[in-house]
Amino acid sequence: MAIPRFWRETPSRYNLFASKCGNCGEVHFPPRSVCPSCHRKSIGRMKSIKLCGSGNILSYSVVHDAPEDFEMQKPYIIAIIEMKDGVRLTAPIIDCDECDIDIGLEVEASFRKLGQEGKAGVIHYGYKFRPLNTTPPEK
Amino acid sequence: MDVGIVSYGAYVPRWRITPVEIGRVWGTDGEAISRGLNVKSKSVPSPDEDVITMSVEAARNLMKRCKVDPKDIGAIYVGSESHPYAVKPTATIVAEAIEAAPDLTAADYEFACKAGTAAIQTCMGLVASNMMKYGMAIGTDTSQGAPGDALEYSASAGGAAFLIGASDIAARIDETYSFTTDTPDFWRREGEMYPRHGGRFTGEPAYFKHVLTCGKNLMEIAGTSPEDYDYVVFHQPNGKFPLRAAKMLGFGKEQTTTGLLSPMIGNTYSAAVLLGLASILDISKPGDRILAVAYGSGAGSDAFDITVTEHITELRKDPFLLVSNMISGGKFLDYATYAKFRGKITLAEGSK
Amino acid sequence: MRDVAIIGIGETEFGELWNKSFREIGIEAGFKAIEDAGITSQQIDALYIGNMSAGKFIEQEHVAPLVADYSGLADMHLPAVRVEAAGASGGVALATGYMAVASGMYNIVIVGGAEKMTDVGDKQALQILSATADQEWESVFGATFPSLYAMMARRHMHVYGTTRENLAAVAVKNHRNGSLNPHAQYRREISMEMVLNAPPVATPLGMFDCAPLSDGGAAVVLCPMDRAKKFTDTPIQILGSGIATDTLALHNRRDICTMDATVIAGKRALHQAKRTPKDVKVAEVHDNFTIAEIMAVEDLRFFEKGKGGAATEEGLTALNGEVSVNTSGGLKARGQPVGATGVAQAIEIVRQLRGEADKRQVDDATTGLIHNVGGTGATAVVHILERGD
């Protein structure tokens, strides 16, 4: 992928920056310049906000046929996540065994390598999600 | 002016492999190697983890612990010998990922396994001289040994981040001292995938000479003796060297156990002494005194005399951030999967 | 607006056409359609070509003049336009040609569709197909095209109790239909066990839940209804044409188990045709994955939401069932040269309405429906066809 095309999205890919409509309060991810509910009334009134970083799995698939960039990681889990902020996004689920994945599972954002432009090229980083740790270790 | 640790964060990847499993593949007695090194398992990063991702995770865990505004961080230094880029800093990505950018300075450090502690010393100077409010020092590595090499049984992955400041200090750094010589015990040439080492030359004239001298000299400067310390942590290329060094300096087992992680996760290189220190900070009480001695091949040692303050308890509200939580529950890999994870399997280039 | 008829159809074989280039495929389909319509090249007023990604598959953009040129029409300086709407390129090209004739702008219009997919390897083809999803917010994260449909399937199973067998029944039925279609890429029946035991592609979908990669072209000739009889005794009238779009990314949809674009496009087309879903006897729906057909028969209101899977397994969509769905074998068995698909669907319905479908002929095929989808449902286009004689 062209470097600037990835680079300009890093605020959202690194830190889940979204937009919030100044008119109706609706949150959108990735950020939008026009609110789909308010249209013209929202122009110039979209604010940048950061998503809270956790959500629940709406659906998922274990990918066995992967494009070249993801060969080394197959099989891997891809999911649609319903974020606590009310928006949805698509992301891989990491640090999770196939037997533990389920619809509804609570997950949180982490920071991982998304891909690279070949061995010598630039590396792309961004969010992937992992199951939210819910049982503290025994003392 | 008092300078010290304001917050800290650790990161250990989820995967493990045992020396026994590695030995199985190379026809060596993994059991004996495991005993000899005192390493039962070592941590392994996922294929999508590297020094950058683990540094970000450690830095974020650090930020979760405290209420510091990332914009008050004036410097980020990341020490590692396995930065993903030879040219292009890890530190800038960390700065962006914790929203500390753009009003700060950042750079990557390299001094084998002690680049992270060198970063702490730099931050101490910058804070003490009032150049900035906070500096962040990170030590992270995903170093690896060549397949079949002795290093393969212990070379692992992990990261730890420390925020150095002059207010709300959770652990005051009373003294720091470094001991540096030109000793070629371990190295990796530019463009080479795996490091090389001088075999047994890495012991006496390298690790032990530097760690012992540095530790001894620091105690002399601080006017302390081993019994003044509640905890001691040394660089831990395996589970044996630090125990022997501790004994030679006059420390007992109860002082060394908490900071000794290499038996469970192997040698995390730049993160080794820092993860050990983090693990001590996870359980220490206000007033506890800690001696930490790092070692970097090439060679040098950095020693720190640290006193825990009453602020420490404020940093421990989230049990998921504890090093013990990251170490437990690891998932064990077979060698084939490990080889795949570590990029030791070559895929066809452009196999479309 | 004028009424519009399809007066000619033509297609290449679908499959791995190693000896044929993109331009040869485009020309072959066009010439066959022209011959079927009994027109001469000189009568053509305009050309619309559905093509998804010649730029990525054969590194050639600007394919509409290319096809016109190699058809020997360069000196006619015809309006020749490429239409792109991912998997719906062919259907949207048909809608565009329909509008051109209905508006009175042109009289004889060729609508073609073509794709040459096997000049790249499987992995690259997978990557190219994935580009029809949201490249920046789905594909970059490793969401493949099959995995996005797999997530619809998983959710559909979770919400409606659709079973793995329900999904497999789509593939079994379409292969059975394909076995009766000499134009199909796969003319072999498959069993439920074969589908269930096939290697996983993106769970819960396996190899037999996915349409193949194909080369192929298809073309139809359109003209105003009032002139159609001059060319053919069995003109097929386009009674309704509806296009609808939705969010590009699947995760932004109101409901990932419903393609709102299909619902709306279907309603628009049926409304214009003054027909109801019950009137439809034969339908070609977009079954690039088995779950897609189940969602399509629900979203086109043949069955209630959530009942599409069970209806399929019960045989209600089989040949001469309640509504005969994908008598050609669908994308699954007839083949899926992406840009050609929408046009090939029209050809099958024309054959059914003309009564030329031979062994797979639907009894009493009066009203037919064509449903073509782009991406994961960001575009849907529906046409209603009936005999015009």
PDB file of N, CA and C in Angstrom, chain B residues 54-91:
ATOM      1  N   MET B  54       5.591  -4.196  21.049  1.00  0.00           N
ATOM      2  CA  MET B  54       5.743  -4.502  22.477  1.00  0.00           C
ATOM      3  C   MET B  54       6.122  -3.255  23.276  1.00  0.00           C
ATOM      4  N   SER B  55       6.863  -2.341  22.652  1.00  0.00           N
ATOM      5  CA  SER B  55       7.198  -1.075  23.322  1.00  0.00           C
ATOM      6  C   SER B  55       5.933  -0.253  23.527  1.00  0.00           C
ATOM      7  N   VAL B  56       5.073  -0.267  22.507  1.00  0.00           N
ATOM      8  CA  VAL B  56       3.809   0.474  22.624  1.00  0.00           C
ATOM      9  C   VAL B  56       2.953  -0.140  23.737  1.00  0.00           C
ATOM     10  N   GLU B  57       2.872  -1.470  23.777  1.00  0.00           N
ATOM     11  CA  GLU B  57       2.063  -2.130  24.813  1.00  0.00           C
ATOM     12  C   GLU B  57       2.601  -1.789  26.211  1.00  0.00           C
ATOM     13  N   ALA B  58       3.925  -1.835  26.368  1.00  0.00           N
ATOM     14  CA  ALA B  58       4.519  -1.528  27.674  1.00  0.00           C
ATOM     15  C   ALA B  58       4.257  -0.067  28.040  1.00  0.00           C
ATOM     16  N   ALA B  59       4.432   0.820  27.064  1.00  0.00           N
ATOM     17  CA  ALA B  59       4.221   2.251  27.316  1.00  0.00           C
ATOM     18  C   ALA B  59       2.755   2.530  27.661  1.00  0.00           C
ATOM     19  N   ARG B  60       1.850   1.840  26.977  1.00  0.00           N
ATOM     20  CA  ARG B  60       0.429   2.041  27.282  1.00  0.00           C
ATOM     21  C   ARG B  60       0.087   1.500  28.666  1.00  0.00           C
ATOM     22  N   ASN B  61       0.676   0.384  29.024  1.00  0.00           N
ATOM     23  CA  ASN B  61       0.444  -0.150  30.367  1.00  0.00           C
ATOM     24  C   ASN B  61       0.971   0.812  31.423  1.00  0.00           C
ATOM     25  N   LEU B  62       2.088   1.456  31.105  1.00  0.00           N
ATOM     26  CA  LEU B  62       2.637   2.484  32.005  1.00  0.00           C
ATOM     27  C   LEU B  62       1.641   3.638  32.164  1.00  0.00           C
ATOM     28  N   MET B  63       1.082   4.094  31.037  1.00  0.00           N
ATOM     29  CA  MET B  63       0.168   5.243  31.081  1.00  0.00           C
ATOM     30  C   MET B  63      -1.132   4.895  31.806  1.00  0.00           C
ATOM     31  N   LYS B  64      -1.560   3.623  31.698  1.00  0.00           N
ATOM     32  CA  LYS B  64      -2.796   3.205  32.382  1.00  0.00           C
ATOM     33  C   LYS B  64      -2.662   3.326  33.885  1.00  0.00           C
ATOM     34  N   ARG B  65      -1.436   3.191  34.388  1.00  0.00           N
ATOM     35  CA  ARG B  65      -1.199   3.183  35.831  1.00  0.00           C
ATOM     36  C   ARG B  65      -1.273   4.559  36.467  1.00  0.00           C
ATOM     37  N   CYS B  66      -0.967   5.593  35.689  1.00  0.00           N
ATOM     38  CA  CYS B  66      -0.811   6.929  36.288  1.00  0.00           C
ATOM     39  C   CYS B  66      -1.723   7.929  35.603  1.00  0.00           C
ATOM     40  N   LYS B  67      -1.741   9.138  36.123  1.00  0.00           N
ATOM     41  CA  LYS B  67      -2.608  10.161  35.546  1.00  0.00           C
ATOM     42  C   LYS B  67      -1.799  11.211  34.789  1.00  0.00           C
ATOM     43  N   VAL B  68      -0.611  10.824  34.343  1.00  0.00           N
ATOM     44  CA  VAL B  68       0.260  11.771  33.661  1.00  0.00           C
ATOM     45  C   VAL B  68      -0.313  12.098  32.277  1.00  0.00           C
ATOM     46  N   ASP B  69      -0.295  13.399  31.940  1.00  0.00           N
ATOM     47  CA  ASP B  69      -0.718  13.824  30.607  1.00  0.00           C
ATOM     48  C   ASP B  69       0.424  13.494  29.644  1.00  0.00           C
ATOM     49  N   PRO B  70       0.140  12.696  28.614  1.00  0.00           N
ATOM     50  CA  PRO B  70       1.239  12.314  27.697  1.00  0.00           C
ATOM     51  C   PRO B  70       1.963  13.514  27.097  1.00  0.00           C
ATOM     52  N   LYS B  71       1.271  14.632  27.036  1.00  0.00           N
ATOM     53  CA  LYS B  71       1.905  15.833  26.460  1.00  0.00           C
ATOM     54  C   LYS B  71       3.010  16.378  27.366  1.00  0.00           C
ATOM     55  N   ASP B  72       3.048  15.925  28.623  1.00  0.00           N
ATOM     56  CA  ASP B  72       4.106  16.370  29.541  1.00  0.00           C
ATOM     57  C   ASP B  72       5.372  15.528  29.417  1.00  0.00           C
ATOM     58  N   ILE B  73       5.321  14.519  28.576  1.00  0.00           N
ATOM     59  CA  ILE B  73       6.506  13.683  28.379  1.00  0.00           C
ATOM     60  C   ILE B  73       7.423  14.366  27.362  1.00  0.00           C
ATOM     61  N   GLY B  74       8.619  14.672  27.808  1.00  0.00           N
ATOM     62  CA  GLY B  74       9.531  15.448  26.959  1.00  0.00           C
ATOM     63  C   GLY B  74      10.470  14.607  26.127  1.00  0.00           C
ATOM     64  N   ALA B  75      10.610  13.324  26.491  1.00  0.00           N
ATOM     65  CA  ALA B  75      11.533  12.468  25.743  1.00  0.00           C
ATOM     66  C   ALA B  75      11.073  11.025  25.799  1.00  0.00           C
ATOM     67  N   ILE B  76      11.252  10.319  24.696  1.00  0.00           N
ATOM     68  CA  ILE B  76      11.038   8.862  24.694  1.00  0.00           C
ATOM     69  C   ILE B  76      12.276   8.229  24.064  1.00  0.00           C
ATOM     70  N   TYR B  77      12.897   7.340  24.830  1.00  0.00           N
ATOM     71  CA  TYR B  77      14.050   6.608  24.306  1.00  0.00           C
ATOM     72  C   TYR B  77      13.745   5.111  24.393  1.00  0.00           C
ATOM     73  N   VAL B  78      13.931   4.419  23.288  1.00  0.00           N
ATOM     74  CA  VAL B  78      13.675   2.989  23.294  1.00  0.00           C
ATOM     75  C   VAL B  78      14.981   2.234  23.061  1.00  0.00           C
ATOM     76  N   GLY B  79      15.353   1.443  24.048  1.00  0.00           N
ATOM     77  CA  GLY B  79      16.569   0.655  23.936  1.00  0.00           C
ATOM     78  C   GLY B  79      16.257  -0.753  23.478  1.00  0.00           C
ATOM     79  N   SER B  80      16.971  -1.231  22.461  1.00  0.00           N
ATOM     80  CA  SER B  80      16.736  -2.572  21.929  1.00  0.00           C
ATOM     81  C   SER B  80      17.892  -2.958  21.023  1.00  0.00           C
ATOM     82  N   GLU B  81      18.092  -4.259  20.872  1.00  0.00           N
ATOM     83  CA  GLU B  81      19.036  -4.687  19.846  1.00  0.00           C
ATOM     84  C   GLU B  81      18.295  -5.349  18.693  1.00  0.00           C
ATOM     85  N   SER B  82      16.956  -5.265  18.723  1.00  0.00           N
ATOM     86  CA  SER B  82      16.177  -5.846  17.627  1.00  0.00           C
ATOM     87  C   SER B  82      15.110  -4.883  17.116  1.00  0.00           C
ATOM     88  N   HIS B  83      15.486  -3.606  16.995  1.00  0.00           N
ATOM     89  CA  HIS B  83      14.570  -2.631  16.381  1.00  0.00           C
ATOM     90  C   HIS B  83      14.191  -3.120  14.977  1.00  0.00           C
ATOM     91  N   PRO B  84      12.900  -3.055  14.610  1.00  0.00           N
ATOM     92  CA  PRO B  84      12.495  -3.538  13.287  1.00  0.00           C
ATOM     93  C   PRO B  84      13.158  -2.772  12.137  1.00  0.00           C
ATOM     94  N   TYR B  85      13.437  -1.512  12.377  1.00  0.00           N
ATOM     95  CA  TYR B  85      14.111  -0.713  11.354  1.00  0.00           C
ATOM     96  C   TYR B  85      15.554  -0.464  11.775  1.00  0.00           C
ATOM     97  N   ALA B  86      16.484  -0.576  10.821  1.00  0.00           N
ATOM     98  CA  ALA B  86      17.857  -0.149  11.095  1.00  0.00           C
ATOM     99  C   ALA B  86      17.875   1.371  11.105  1.00  0.00           C
ATOM    100  N   VAL B  87      17.129   1.967  10.198  1.00  0.00           N
ATOM    101  CA  VAL B  87      16.989   3.421  10.159  1.00  0.00           C
ATOM    102  C   VAL B  87      15.503   3.736  10.124  1.00  0.00           C
ATOM    103  N   LYS B  88      15.028   4.469  11.104  1.00  0.00           N
ATOM    104  CA  LYS B  88      13.624   4.869  11.349  1.00  0.00           C
ATOM    105  C   LYS B  88      13.330   4.438  12.770  1.00  0.00           C
ATOM    106  N   PRO B  89      13.113   5.418  13.623  1.00  0.00           N
ATOM    107  CA  PRO B  89      13.040   5.108  15.053  1.00  0.00           C
ATOM    108  C   PRO B  89      11.783   4.355  15.488  1.00  0.00           C
ATOM    109  N   THR B  90      11.976   3.491  16.451  1.00  0.00           N
ATOM    110  CA  THR B  90      10.871   2.871  17.175  1.00  0.00           C
ATOM    111  C   THR B  90      10.173   3.936  18.012  1.00  0.00           C
ATOM    112  N   ALA B  91      10.979   4.829  18.589  1.00  0.00           N
ATOM    113  CA  ALA B  91      10.468   5.800  19.565  1.00  0.00           C
ATOM    114  C   ALA B  91       9.397   6.724  18.998  1.00  0.00           C
TER     115      ALA B  91
END
